[in-house]
GROMACS .gro file of C-alpha atoms in nm:
model
  470
    1UNK     CA    1   1.134   0.643  -2.222
    2UNK     CA    2   1.544   0.455  -2.322
    3UNK     CA    3   1.546   0.303  -2.612
    4UNK     CA    4   1.851   0.024  -2.525
    5UNK     CA    5   1.859  -0.240  -2.745
    6UNK     CA    6   2.030  -0.629  -2.733
    7UNK     CA    7   2.122  -0.772  -3.115
    8UNK     CA    8   1.970  -1.109  -3.152
    9UNK     CA    9   2.253  -1.323  -3.220
   10UNK     CA   10   2.004  -1.652  -3.313
   11UNK     CA   11   1.636  -1.698  -3.412
   12UNK     CA   12   1.581  -1.766  -3.073
   13UNK     CA   13   1.630  -1.489  -2.802
   14UNK     CA   14   1.917  -1.669  -2.644
   15UNK     CA   15   2.013  -1.398  -2.326
   16UNK     CA   16   2.311  -1.564  -2.169
   17UNK     CA   17   2.454  -1.513  -2.566
   18UNK     CA   18   2.345  -1.149  -2.606
   19UNK     CA   19   2.564  -0.867  -2.586
   20UNK     CA   20   2.530  -0.488  -2.598
   21UNK     CA   21   2.489  -0.283  -2.860
   22UNK     CA   22   2.793  -0.102  -2.976
   23UNK     CA   23   2.865   0.237  -2.975
   24UNK     CA   24   2.674   0.454  -3.309
   25UNK     CA   25   2.569   0.703  -3.506
   26UNK     CA   26   2.316   0.842  -3.764
   27UNK     CA   27   1.961   0.612  -3.819
   28UNK     CA   28   1.822   0.349  -3.713
   29UNK     CA   29   1.467   0.169  -3.827
   30UNK     CA   30   1.245  -0.049  -3.702
   31UNK     CA   31   1.317  -0.409  -3.854
   32UNK     CA   32   0.945  -0.567  -3.861
   33UNK     CA   33   1.092  -0.925  -3.741
   34UNK     CA   34   0.878  -0.963  -3.407
   35UNK     CA   35   1.108  -1.181  -3.190
   36UNK     CA   36   0.961  -1.481  -2.944
   37UNK     CA   37   1.065  -1.506  -2.562
   38UNK     CA   38   0.942  -1.848  -2.379
   39UNK     CA   39   0.653  -1.820  -2.660
   40UNK     CA   40   0.528  -1.472  -2.603
   41UNK     CA   41   0.575  -1.188  -2.866
   42UNK     CA   42   0.783  -0.869  -2.820
   43UNK     CA   43   0.584  -0.661  -3.043
   44UNK     CA   44   0.271  -0.705  -2.866
   45UNK     CA   45   0.488  -0.674  -2.548
   46UNK     CA   46   0.496  -0.269  -2.637
   47UNK     CA   47   0.843  -0.370  -2.735
   48UNK     CA   48   0.998  -0.309  -3.097
   49UNK     CA   49   1.349  -0.493  -3.316
   50UNK     CA   50   1.569  -0.252  -3.450
   51UNK     CA   51   1.763  -0.301  -3.775
   52UNK     CA   52   2.181  -0.151  -3.725
   53UNK     CA   53   2.387  -0.250  -3.964
   54UNK     CA   54   2.234  -0.522  -4.122
   55UNK     CA   55   2.163  -0.658  -3.796
   56UNK     CA   56   1.843  -0.706  -3.543
   57UNK     CA   57   1.807  -0.621  -3.252
   58UNK     CA   58   1.565  -0.642  -2.964
   59UNK     CA   59   1.495  -0.349  -2.704
   60UNK     CA   60   1.645  -0.459  -2.367
   61UNK     CA   61   1.398  -0.324  -2.106
   62UNK     CA   62   1.162  -0.538  -2.286
   63UNK     CA   63   1.276  -0.840  -2.359
   64UNK     CA   64   1.382  -0.839  -1.956
   65UNK     CA   65   1.095  -0.796  -1.850
   66UNK     CA   66   0.951  -1.035  -2.000
   67UNK     CA   67   1.163  -1.291  -1.830
   68UNK     CA   68   1.088  -1.155  -1.542
   69UNK     CA   69   1.403  -0.887  -1.444
   70UNK     CA   70   1.394  -0.553  -1.303
   71UNK     CA   71   1.590  -0.308  -1.558
   72UNK     CA   72   1.743   0.013  -1.409
   73UNK     CA   73   1.944   0.256  -1.622
   74UNK     CA   74   2.123   0.476  -1.369
   75UNK     CA   75   2.245   0.759  -1.613
   76UNK     CA   76   2.503   0.924  -1.357
   77UNK     CA   77   2.672   0.632  -1.365
   78UNK     CA   78   2.619   0.488  -1.730
   79UNK     CA   79   2.537   0.152  -1.602
   80UNK     CA   80   2.277  -0.075  -1.671
   81UNK     CA   81   2.106  -0.304  -1.407
   82UNK     CA   82   1.963  -0.639  -1.470
   83UNK     CA   83   1.850  -0.777  -1.142
   84UNK     CA   84   1.593  -1.059  -1.003
   85UNK     CA   85   1.282  -0.946  -0.885
   86UNK     CA   86   1.331  -0.985  -0.504
   87UNK     CA   87   1.150  -0.829  -0.203
   88UNK     CA   88   1.299  -0.498  -0.045
   89UNK     CA   89   1.504  -0.723   0.275
   90UNK     CA   90   1.670  -0.640   0.610
   91UNK     CA   91   1.899  -0.896   0.667
   92UNK     CA   92   2.275  -0.840   0.832
   93UNK     CA   93   2.322  -0.992   0.505
   94UNK     CA   94   2.164  -0.732   0.239
   95UNK     CA   95   2.307  -0.497   0.439
   96UNK     CA   96   2.617  -0.542   0.373
   97UNK     CA   97   2.574  -0.589   0.001
   98UNK     CA   98   2.718  -0.229  -0.207
   99UNK     CA   99   2.319  -0.198  -0.304
  100UNK     CA  100   2.043  -0.324  -0.198
  101UNK     CA  101   1.655  -0.336  -0.240
  102UNK     CA  102   1.557  -0.144   0.040
  103UNK     CA  103   1.157  -0.020  -0.071
  104UNK     CA  104   0.969  -0.052  -0.396
  105UNK     CA  105   0.656   0.014  -0.522
  106UNK     CA  106   0.726  -0.259  -0.885
  107UNK     CA  107   0.386  -0.161  -0.998
  108UNK     CA  108   0.520   0.200  -1.015
  109UNK     CA  109   0.847   0.084  -1.138
  110UNK     CA  110   0.959   0.233  -0.834
  111UNK     CA  111   1.302   0.058  -0.649
  112UNK     CA  112   1.448   0.243  -0.342
  113UNK     CA  113   1.829   0.121  -0.278
  114UNK     CA  114   2.028   0.168  -0.016
  115UNK     CA  115   2.446   0.226  -0.040
  116UNK     CA  116   2.692   0.253   0.218
  117UNK     CA  117   2.826   0.436   0.422
  118UNK     CA  118   2.476   0.674   0.367
  119UNK     CA  119   2.228   0.746   0.067
  120UNK     CA  120   2.015   0.629  -0.130
  121UNK     CA  121   1.920   0.590  -0.509
  122UNK     CA  122   1.532   0.626  -0.619
  123UNK     CA  123   1.455   0.449  -0.964
  124UNK     CA  124   1.193   0.535  -1.123
  125UNK     CA  125   1.071   0.437  -1.442
  126UNK     CA  126   1.440   0.301  -1.562
  127UNK     CA  127   1.598   0.684  -1.438
  128UNK     CA  128   1.791   0.709  -1.102
  129UNK     CA  129   1.790   0.943  -0.870
  130UNK     CA  130   2.098   0.982  -0.556
  131UNK     CA  131   1.930   1.101  -0.240
  132UNK     CA  132   2.136   1.173   0.087
  133UNK     CA  133   1.945   0.996   0.330
  134UNK     CA  134   2.057   0.810   0.639
  135UNK     CA  135   1.858   0.489   0.663
  136UNK     CA  136   2.015   0.216   0.778
  137UNK     CA  137   1.961   0.199   1.212
  138UNK     CA  138   2.154  -0.078   1.373
  139UNK     CA  139   1.749  -0.207   1.369
  140UNK     CA  140   1.796  -0.190   1.057
  141UNK     CA  141   1.359  -0.075   1.031
  142UNK     CA  142   1.347  -0.043   0.601
  143UNK     CA  143   1.128   0.267   0.528
  144UNK     CA  144   0.749   0.273   0.357
  145UNK     CA  145   0.721   0.448   0.094
  146UNK     CA  146   0.390   0.583  -0.113
  147UNK     CA  147   0.318   0.767  -0.431
  148UNK     CA  148   0.088   1.020  -0.506
  149UNK     CA  149  -0.008   1.370  -0.532
  150UNK     CA  150   0.000   1.524  -0.175
  151UNK     CA  151   0.005   1.901  -0.329
  152UNK     CA  152  -0.261   1.915  -0.556
  153UNK     CA  153  -0.055   1.975  -0.861
  154UNK     CA  154  -0.249   1.685  -1.073
  155UNK     CA  155   0.123   1.559  -1.076
  156UNK     CA  156   0.239   1.265  -0.822
  157UNK     CA  157   0.525   1.220  -0.588
  158UNK     CA  158   0.682   0.975  -0.403
  159UNK     CA  159   0.701   0.985  -0.040
  160UNK     CA  160   0.914   0.789   0.205
  161UNK     CA  161   0.954   0.773   0.591
  162UNK     CA  162   1.362   0.665   0.674
  163UNK     CA  163   1.411   0.492   1.050
  164UNK     CA  164   1.651   0.715   1.121
  165UNK     CA  165   1.715   0.739   1.493
  166UNK     CA  166   1.596   0.421   1.716
  167UNK     CA  167   1.736   0.235   2.076
  168UNK     CA  168   1.611   0.219   2.372
  169UNK     CA  169   1.312   0.479   2.473
  170UNK     CA  170   1.412   0.589   2.063
  171UNK     CA  171   1.185   0.569   1.781
  172UNK     CA  172   1.228   0.808   1.537
  173UNK     CA  173   1.164   0.870   1.126
  174UNK     CA  174   1.269   1.134   0.867
  175UNK     CA  175   0.968   1.245   0.665
  176UNK     CA  176   1.114   1.273   0.272
  177UNK     CA  177   0.893   1.400  -0.023
  178UNK     CA  178   1.075   1.267  -0.384
  179UNK     CA  179   0.947   1.574  -0.704
  180UNK     CA  180   1.070   1.621  -1.055
  181UNK     CA  181   0.890   1.797  -1.359
  182UNK     CA  182   0.689   1.502  -1.442
  183UNK     CA  183   0.951   1.517  -1.778
  184UNK     CA  184   1.217   1.236  -1.963
  185UNK     CA  185   1.490   1.180  -1.758
  186UNK     CA  186   1.323   1.176  -1.397
  187UNK     CA  187   1.558   1.362  -1.200
  188UNK     CA  188   1.428   1.374  -0.808
  189UNK     CA  189   1.409   1.668  -0.550
  190UNK     CA  190   1.407   1.566  -0.182
  191UNK     CA  191   1.239   1.790   0.067
  192UNK     CA  192   1.332   1.663   0.383
  193UNK     CA  193   1.125   1.763   0.707
  194UNK     CA  194   1.383   1.808   0.932
  195UNK     CA  195   1.267   1.731   1.323
  196UNK     CA  196   1.342   2.003   1.465
  197UNK     CA  197   1.137   2.201   1.205
  198UNK     CA  198   0.884   1.951   1.232
  199UNK     CA  199   0.941   1.966   1.620
  200UNK     CA  200   0.866   2.361   1.588
  201UNK     CA  201   0.539   2.289   1.347
  202UNK     CA  202   0.311   2.169   1.597
  203UNK     CA  203   0.511   2.286   1.888
  204UNK     CA  204   0.356   2.722   1.756
  205UNK     CA  205   0.078   2.520   1.816
  206UNK     CA  206   0.068   2.367   2.171
  207UNK     CA  207   0.023   2.509   2.491
  208UNK     CA  208   0.121   2.318   2.811
  209UNK     CA  209   0.031   2.367   3.143
  210UNK     CA  210   0.097   2.119   3.438
  211UNK     CA  211  -0.049   2.093   3.762
  212UNK     CA  212  -0.042   1.781   4.002
  213UNK     CA  213   0.064   1.529   3.808
  214UNK     CA  214  -0.188   1.652   3.515
  215UNK     CA  215  -0.097   1.719   3.184
  216UNK     CA  216  -0.330   1.995   2.984
  217UNK     CA  217  -0.343   2.025   2.611
  218UNK     CA  218  -0.475   2.277   2.463
  219UNK     CA  219  -0.434   2.347   2.048
  220UNK     CA  220  -0.438   2.648   1.882
  221UNK     CA  221  -0.614   2.787   2.202
  222UNK     CA  222  -0.841   2.646   2.157
  223UNK     CA  223  -0.918   2.192   2.186
  224UNK     CA  224  -0.818   2.086   2.531
  225UNK     CA  225  -0.713   1.745   2.679
  226UNK     CA  226  -0.607   1.619   2.994
  227UNK     CA  227  -0.347   1.327   3.086
  228UNK     CA  228  -0.356   1.209   3.490
  229UNK     CA  229  -0.052   1.054   3.572
  230UNK     CA  230  -0.021   0.814   3.769
  231UNK     CA  231   0.306   0.815   3.962
  232UNK     CA  232   0.468   0.680   4.259
  233UNK     CA  233   0.382   0.799   4.576
  234UNK     CA  234   0.596   1.073   4.618
  235UNK     CA  235   0.709   1.219   4.280
  236UNK     CA  236   0.615   1.451   4.104
  237UNK     CA  237   0.647   1.552   3.705
  238UNK     CA  238   1.017   1.753   3.652
  239UNK     CA  239   1.003   1.794   3.237
  240UNK     CA  240   0.804   1.675   2.986
  241UNK     CA  241   0.982   1.523   2.636
  242UNK     CA  242   0.761   1.516   2.294
  243UNK     CA  243   0.920   1.361   2.025
  244UNK     CA  244   1.104   1.029   2.139
  245UNK     CA  245   0.853   0.832   1.926
  246UNK     CA  246   0.831   0.998   1.586
  247UNK     CA  247   0.596   0.786   1.302
  248UNK     CA  248   0.532   0.922   0.961
  249UNK     CA  249   0.228   0.645   0.818
  250UNK     CA  250   0.264   0.716   0.426
  251UNK     CA  251   0.004   0.657   0.185
  252UNK     CA  252  -0.149   0.741  -0.125
  253UNK     CA  253  -0.400   1.012  -0.094
  254UNK     CA  254  -0.242   1.173   0.293
  255UNK     CA  255   0.041   1.138   0.539
  256UNK     CA  256  -0.029   1.076   0.900
  257UNK     CA  257   0.234   1.144   1.140
  258UNK     CA  258   0.209   1.061   1.562
  259UNK     CA  259   0.410   1.209   1.860
  260UNK     CA  260   0.463   1.013   2.159
  261UNK     CA  261   0.457   1.272   2.520
  262UNK     CA  262   0.571   1.165   2.748
  263UNK     CA  263   0.686   1.284   3.085
  264UNK     CA  264   1.001   1.229   3.320
  265UNK     CA  265   1.027   1.247   3.716
  266UNK     CA  266   1.267   1.098   3.916
  267UNK     CA  267   1.380   0.726   3.906
  268UNK     CA  268   1.281   0.734   3.497
  269UNK     CA  269   1.504   0.965   3.335
  270UNK     CA  270   1.392   0.835   2.993
  271UNK     CA  271   1.075   0.932   3.073
  272UNK     CA  272   0.699   0.784   3.085
  273UNK     CA  273   0.508   0.808   2.773
  274UNK     CA  274   0.091   0.861   2.822
  275UNK     CA  275  -0.015   0.983   2.460
  276UNK     CA  276   0.036   1.103   2.123
  277UNK     CA  277   0.016   1.366   1.903
  278UNK     CA  278  -0.147   1.308   1.608
  279UNK     CA  279  -0.215   1.481   1.295
  280UNK     CA  280  -0.123   1.578   0.887
  281UNK     CA  281   0.142   1.625   0.703
  282UNK     CA  282   0.058   1.919   0.421
  283UNK     CA  283   0.303   1.971   0.155
  284UNK     CA  284   0.268   2.277  -0.109
  285UNK     CA  285   0.560   2.145  -0.315
  286UNK     CA  286   0.792   2.341  -0.144
  287UNK     CA  287   0.726   2.353   0.256
  288UNK     CA  288   0.585   2.183   0.507
  289UNK     CA  289   0.308   2.228   0.745
  290UNK     CA  290   0.051   2.080   0.953
  291UNK     CA  291  -0.313   2.019   1.038
  292UNK     CA  292  -0.584   1.857   1.214
  293UNK     CA  293  -0.346   1.804   1.501
  294UNK     CA  294  -0.560   1.609   1.794
  295UNK     CA  295  -0.401   1.361   2.123
  296UNK     CA  296  -0.478   1.041   2.178
  297UNK     CA  297  -0.411   0.847   2.571
  298UNK     CA  298  -0.105   0.519   2.569
  299UNK     CA  299  -0.480   0.286   2.640
  300UNK     CA  300  -0.658   0.462   2.290
  301UNK     CA  301  -0.310   0.456   2.108
  302UNK     CA  302  -0.352   0.048   2.151
  303UNK     CA  303  -0.667   0.022   2.061
  304UNK     CA  304  -0.660   0.166   1.731
  305UNK     CA  305  -0.387  -0.027   1.655
  306UNK     CA  306  -0.577  -0.336   1.721
  307UNK     CA  307  -0.866  -0.223   1.560
  308UNK     CA  308  -0.670  -0.140   1.248
  309UNK     CA  309  -0.625  -0.565   1.229
  310UNK     CA  310  -0.996  -0.603   1.266
  311UNK     CA  311  -1.025  -0.354   1.031
  312UNK     CA  312  -0.783  -0.493   0.720
  313UNK     CA  313  -0.921  -0.812   0.810
  314UNK     CA  314  -1.321  -0.723   0.791
  315UNK     CA  315  -1.261  -0.545   0.456
  316UNK     CA  316  -1.031  -0.791   0.319
  317UNK     CA  317  -1.290  -1.002   0.391
  318UNK     CA  318  -1.539  -0.820   0.223
  319UNK     CA  319  -1.377  -0.823  -0.135
  320UNK     CA  320  -1.372  -1.161  -0.075
  321UNK     CA  321  -1.746  -1.188  -0.032
  322UNK     CA  322  -1.742  -0.933  -0.399
  323UNK     CA  323  -1.584  -1.122  -0.565
  324UNK     CA  324  -1.718  -1.455  -0.500
  325UNK     CA  325  -2.012  -1.342  -0.533
  326UNK     CA  326  -1.943  -1.181  -0.863
  327UNK     CA  327  -1.842  -1.507  -1.083
  328UNK     CA  328  -1.522  -1.524  -0.862
  329UNK     CA  329  -1.598  -1.913  -0.703
  330UNK     CA  330  -1.526  -2.093  -1.025
  331UNK     CA  331  -1.753  -2.458  -1.110
  332UNK     CA  332  -1.536  -2.770  -1.195
  333UNK     CA  333  -1.638  -2.882  -1.571
  334UNK     CA  334  -1.640  -3.209  -1.452
  335UNK     CA  335  -2.003  -3.246  -1.397
  336UNK     CA  336  -2.160  -3.371  -1.100
  337UNK     CA  337  -2.520  -3.542  -1.077
  338UNK     CA  338  -2.689  -3.300  -0.870
  339UNK     CA  339  -2.541  -3.048  -1.064
  340UNK     CA  340  -2.660  -3.173  -1.335
  341UNK     CA  341  -3.022  -3.159  -1.259
  342UNK     CA  342  -3.006  -2.826  -1.236
  343UNK     CA  343  -2.897  -2.816  -1.582
  344UNK     CA  344  -3.140  -3.075  -1.707
  345UNK     CA  345  -3.461  -2.895  -1.562
  346UNK     CA  346  -3.346  -2.512  -1.649
  347UNK     CA  347  -3.104  -2.494  -1.916
  348UNK     CA  348  -2.820  -2.338  -1.733
  349UNK     CA  349  -2.449  -2.432  -1.705
  350UNK     CA  350  -2.431  -2.557  -1.301
  351UNK     CA  351  -2.148  -2.685  -1.196
  352UNK     CA  352  -1.989  -2.841  -0.892
  353UNK     CA  353  -1.823  -2.500  -0.686
  354UNK     CA  354  -1.480  -2.572  -0.649
  355UNK     CA  355  -1.345  -2.485  -0.271
  356UNK     CA  356  -1.234  -2.628   0.049
  357UNK     CA  357  -1.391  -2.360   0.240
  358UNK     CA  358  -1.749  -2.278   0.101
  359UNK     CA  359  -1.942  -2.652  -0.025
  360UNK     CA  360  -2.339  -2.512   0.074
  361UNK     CA  361  -2.512  -2.218   0.086
  362UNK     CA  362  -2.504  -2.264   0.482
  363UNK     CA  363  -2.119  -2.152   0.469
  364UNK     CA  364  -2.202  -1.870   0.191
  365UNK     CA  365  -2.471  -1.719   0.498
  366UNK     CA  366  -2.211  -1.752   0.671
  367UNK     CA  367  -1.966  -1.556   0.540
  368UNK     CA  368  -2.197  -1.298   0.487
  369UNK     CA  369  -2.260  -1.273   0.871
  370UNK     CA  370  -1.909  -1.284   1.017
  371UNK     CA  371  -1.850  -0.940   0.795
  372UNK     CA  372  -2.184  -0.728   0.828
  373UNK     CA  373  -2.347  -0.536   1.022
  374UNK     CA  374  -2.656  -0.488   0.838
  375UNK     CA  375  -2.955  -0.782   0.795
  376UNK     CA  376  -3.010  -0.535   0.434
  377UNK     CA  377  -2.646  -0.621   0.336
  378UNK     CA  378  -2.683  -0.987   0.366
  379UNK     CA  379  -3.058  -1.019   0.244
  380UNK     CA  380  -2.897  -0.779  -0.048
  381UNK     CA  381  -2.659  -1.049  -0.149
  382UNK     CA  382  -2.863  -1.359  -0.066
  383UNK     CA  383  -3.159  -1.214  -0.276
  384UNK     CA  384  -2.949  -1.114  -0.573
  385UNK     CA  385  -2.708  -1.409  -0.586
  386UNK     CA  386  -2.880  -1.737  -0.382
  387UNK     CA  387  -3.266  -1.689  -0.436
  388UNK     CA  388  -3.332  -1.433  -0.763
  389UNK     CA  389  -3.492  -1.625  -1.014
  390UNK     CA  390  -3.146  -1.718  -1.182
  391UNK     CA  391  -2.969  -1.799  -0.901
  392UNK     CA  392  -2.533  -1.776  -0.943
  393UNK     CA  393  -2.593  -2.072  -0.645
  394UNK     CA  394  -2.785  -2.293  -0.580
  395UNK     CA  395  -2.752  -2.641  -0.334
  396UNK     CA  396  -2.891  -3.042  -0.484
  397UNK     CA  397  -2.821  -3.324  -0.212
  398UNK     CA  398  -2.565  -3.139  -0.057
  399UNK     CA  399  -2.354  -2.951  -0.294
  400UNK     CA  400  -2.299  -2.593  -0.384
  401UNK     CA  401  -2.337  -2.525  -0.817
  402UNK     CA  402  -2.244  -2.261  -0.943
  403UNK     CA  403  -2.423  -2.123  -1.273
  404UNK     CA  404  -2.169  -2.081  -1.516
  405UNK     CA  405  -2.385  -1.863  -1.713
  406UNK     CA  406  -2.337  -1.561  -1.471
  407UNK     CA  407  -2.041  -1.311  -1.532
  408UNK     CA  408  -1.883  -1.130  -1.337
  409UNK     CA  409  -1.940  -0.714  -1.278
  410UNK     CA  410  -1.713  -0.444  -1.358
  411UNK     CA  411  -1.318  -0.353  -1.272
  412UNK     CA  412  -1.161  -0.513  -0.947
  413UNK     CA  413  -1.109  -0.210  -0.705
  414UNK     CA  414  -0.745  -0.200  -0.550
  415UNK     CA  415  -0.753  -0.115  -0.177
  416UNK     CA  416  -0.489  -0.049  -0.021
  417UNK     CA  417  -0.467  -0.192   0.346
  418UNK     CA  418  -0.159  -0.048   0.428
  419UNK     CA  419  -0.350   0.316   0.417
  420UNK     CA  420  -0.537   0.170   0.589
  421UNK     CA  421  -0.670   0.407   0.916
  422UNK     CA  422  -0.915   0.385   1.252
  423UNK     CA  423  -1.072   0.605   1.468
  424UNK     CA  424  -1.260   0.515   1.787
  425UNK     CA  425  -1.574   0.780   1.836
  426UNK     CA  426  -1.730   0.485   2.121
  427UNK     CA  427  -1.690   0.178   2.258
  428UNK     CA  428  -1.942  -0.003   2.031
  429UNK     CA  429  -1.875   0.225   1.686
  430UNK     CA  430  -1.504   0.325   1.475
  431UNK     CA  431  -1.449   0.513   1.169
  432UNK     CA  432  -1.232   0.338   0.932
  433UNK     CA  433  -1.077   0.539   0.623
  434UNK     CA  434  -0.859   0.417   0.348
  435UNK     CA  435  -0.714   0.446   0.000
  436UNK     CA  436  -0.819   0.231  -0.325
  437UNK     CA  437  -0.768   0.272  -0.661
  438UNK     CA  438  -1.088   0.280  -0.929
  439UNK     CA  439  -1.027   0.147  -1.322
  440UNK     CA  440  -0.895   0.401  -1.390
  441UNK     CA  441  -0.597   0.366  -1.190
  442UNK     CA  442  -0.710   0.688  -0.949
  443UNK     CA  443  -0.668   0.705  -0.603
  444UNK     CA  444  -0.920   0.781  -0.397
  445UNK     CA  445  -0.968   0.819   0.028
  446UNK     CA  446  -1.298   0.633   0.152
  447UNK     CA  447  -1.458   0.624   0.496
  448UNK     CA  448  -1.656   0.314   0.653
  449UNK     CA  449  -1.728   0.264   0.943
  450UNK     CA  450  -1.782  -0.074   1.252
  451UNK     CA  451  -1.969  -0.141   1.447
  452UNK     CA  452  -1.940  -0.359   1.791
  453UNK     CA  453  -2.231  -0.652   1.829
  454UNK     CA  454  -2.182  -0.899   2.106
  455UNK     CA  455  -1.839  -0.858   2.124
  456UNK     CA  456  -1.730  -0.890   1.769
  457UNK     CA  457  -1.674  -0.585   1.563
  458UNK     CA  458  -1.887  -0.556   1.218
  459UNK     CA  459  -1.819  -0.395   0.844
  460UNK     CA  460  -2.186  -0.131   0.839
  461UNK     CA  461  -2.109  -0.091   0.448
  462UNK     CA  462  -1.825  -0.213   0.194
  463UNK     CA  463  -1.588  -0.104  -0.004
  464UNK     CA  464  -1.813  -0.080  -0.318
  465UNK     CA  465  -2.040   0.057  -0.139
  466UNK     CA  466  -1.805   0.401  -0.036
  467UNK     CA  467  -1.641   0.376  -0.313
  468UNK     CA  468  -1.934   0.468  -0.538
  469UNK     CA  469  -1.957   0.801  -0.349
  470UNK     CA  470  -1.593   0.877  -0.251
   0.00000   0.00000   0.00000
């Protein structure tokens, strides 16, 4: 990481009065002096002050990040940028700026800036690289970005899906994978999946037959799927269209794609979409490939999109439950009479639950029953946290009380909700896949499912359950 320093001109670090370090040659040494910024120690945040020619300097990056600023060093331009930490924006004002944030993964120190009229600067851990990429269609659709090991070389790459063509009946993304040698300064090599190359990759695997307005596809001569098109009377298919809509869904563990299948007939020159080719992108560090090809109808695609939202909500509820039942629902230290009765009886410190949503045991059970399909899963929480010998929750005269002697378990699992994928396998069953990070920050792919019961979807297994076997 770069060693950049600012000079301290006062006993207190006042950022509006710091000046850049002049050019110098020779040795510098740690000063042994700790700078304190808003009551926080620079040393404790990993920074060290140094002494140069009798002057004390503080580390630029550490100092500004403690002030919640974003610091980037663009080596080629020989500039250091210090900006407010902002969210990517697709506003017209943002797109008129010389450079503006279009995508980011702040926890990985990855930021993408769009330049005018084209081109993108990729900033990673303060190092900047330029890539020749189009990103600004008239609709100003922001790119999707993920950070994962896509070529299995034990080194992560950045995957970016840029929207490069949009308009009436057209919405096309282009995939970029950015690689480095893993050494500082980080210089990225841009691998672009050209649209023509992409269509050739899956085109070689697909055989097509049209008969009586029925389109039959074969994938690698084996898997077959038929689409019966309902066209106006007297109309016939003139030709097929592939790829008016191309979407890349980038996640930490994989990159999925969806390509539209359409038919052109008299009166509909832009084509009618009737289905999608789906699959997974593979990357060996230099070249792209495709695998796990499948086809779904337009109706199936819409259903899967709706089910994805349902699955995301259920996974969020599951994580909320894990938090609530593992010391996530706090107690108010202002004792209530009801909770003090338990304290006097058992010696356990029970405080009133701090929640506007969950005020009784019945509220907690309602949350469980609105989330899980399995009675066994529901009873796991009820028996271990409510009906056990030293329960986490007790209720007295309508007051929910929390046992503050009970601690939580382990480190939290972080789910990447953007990675959630759903595939309906029957009218009442759907498979769910998602990425998650464990306490050691290793990204894994997990699988669970949900079941439709009396018109409502319920989760079959929770995140922590499936994470143990992922």
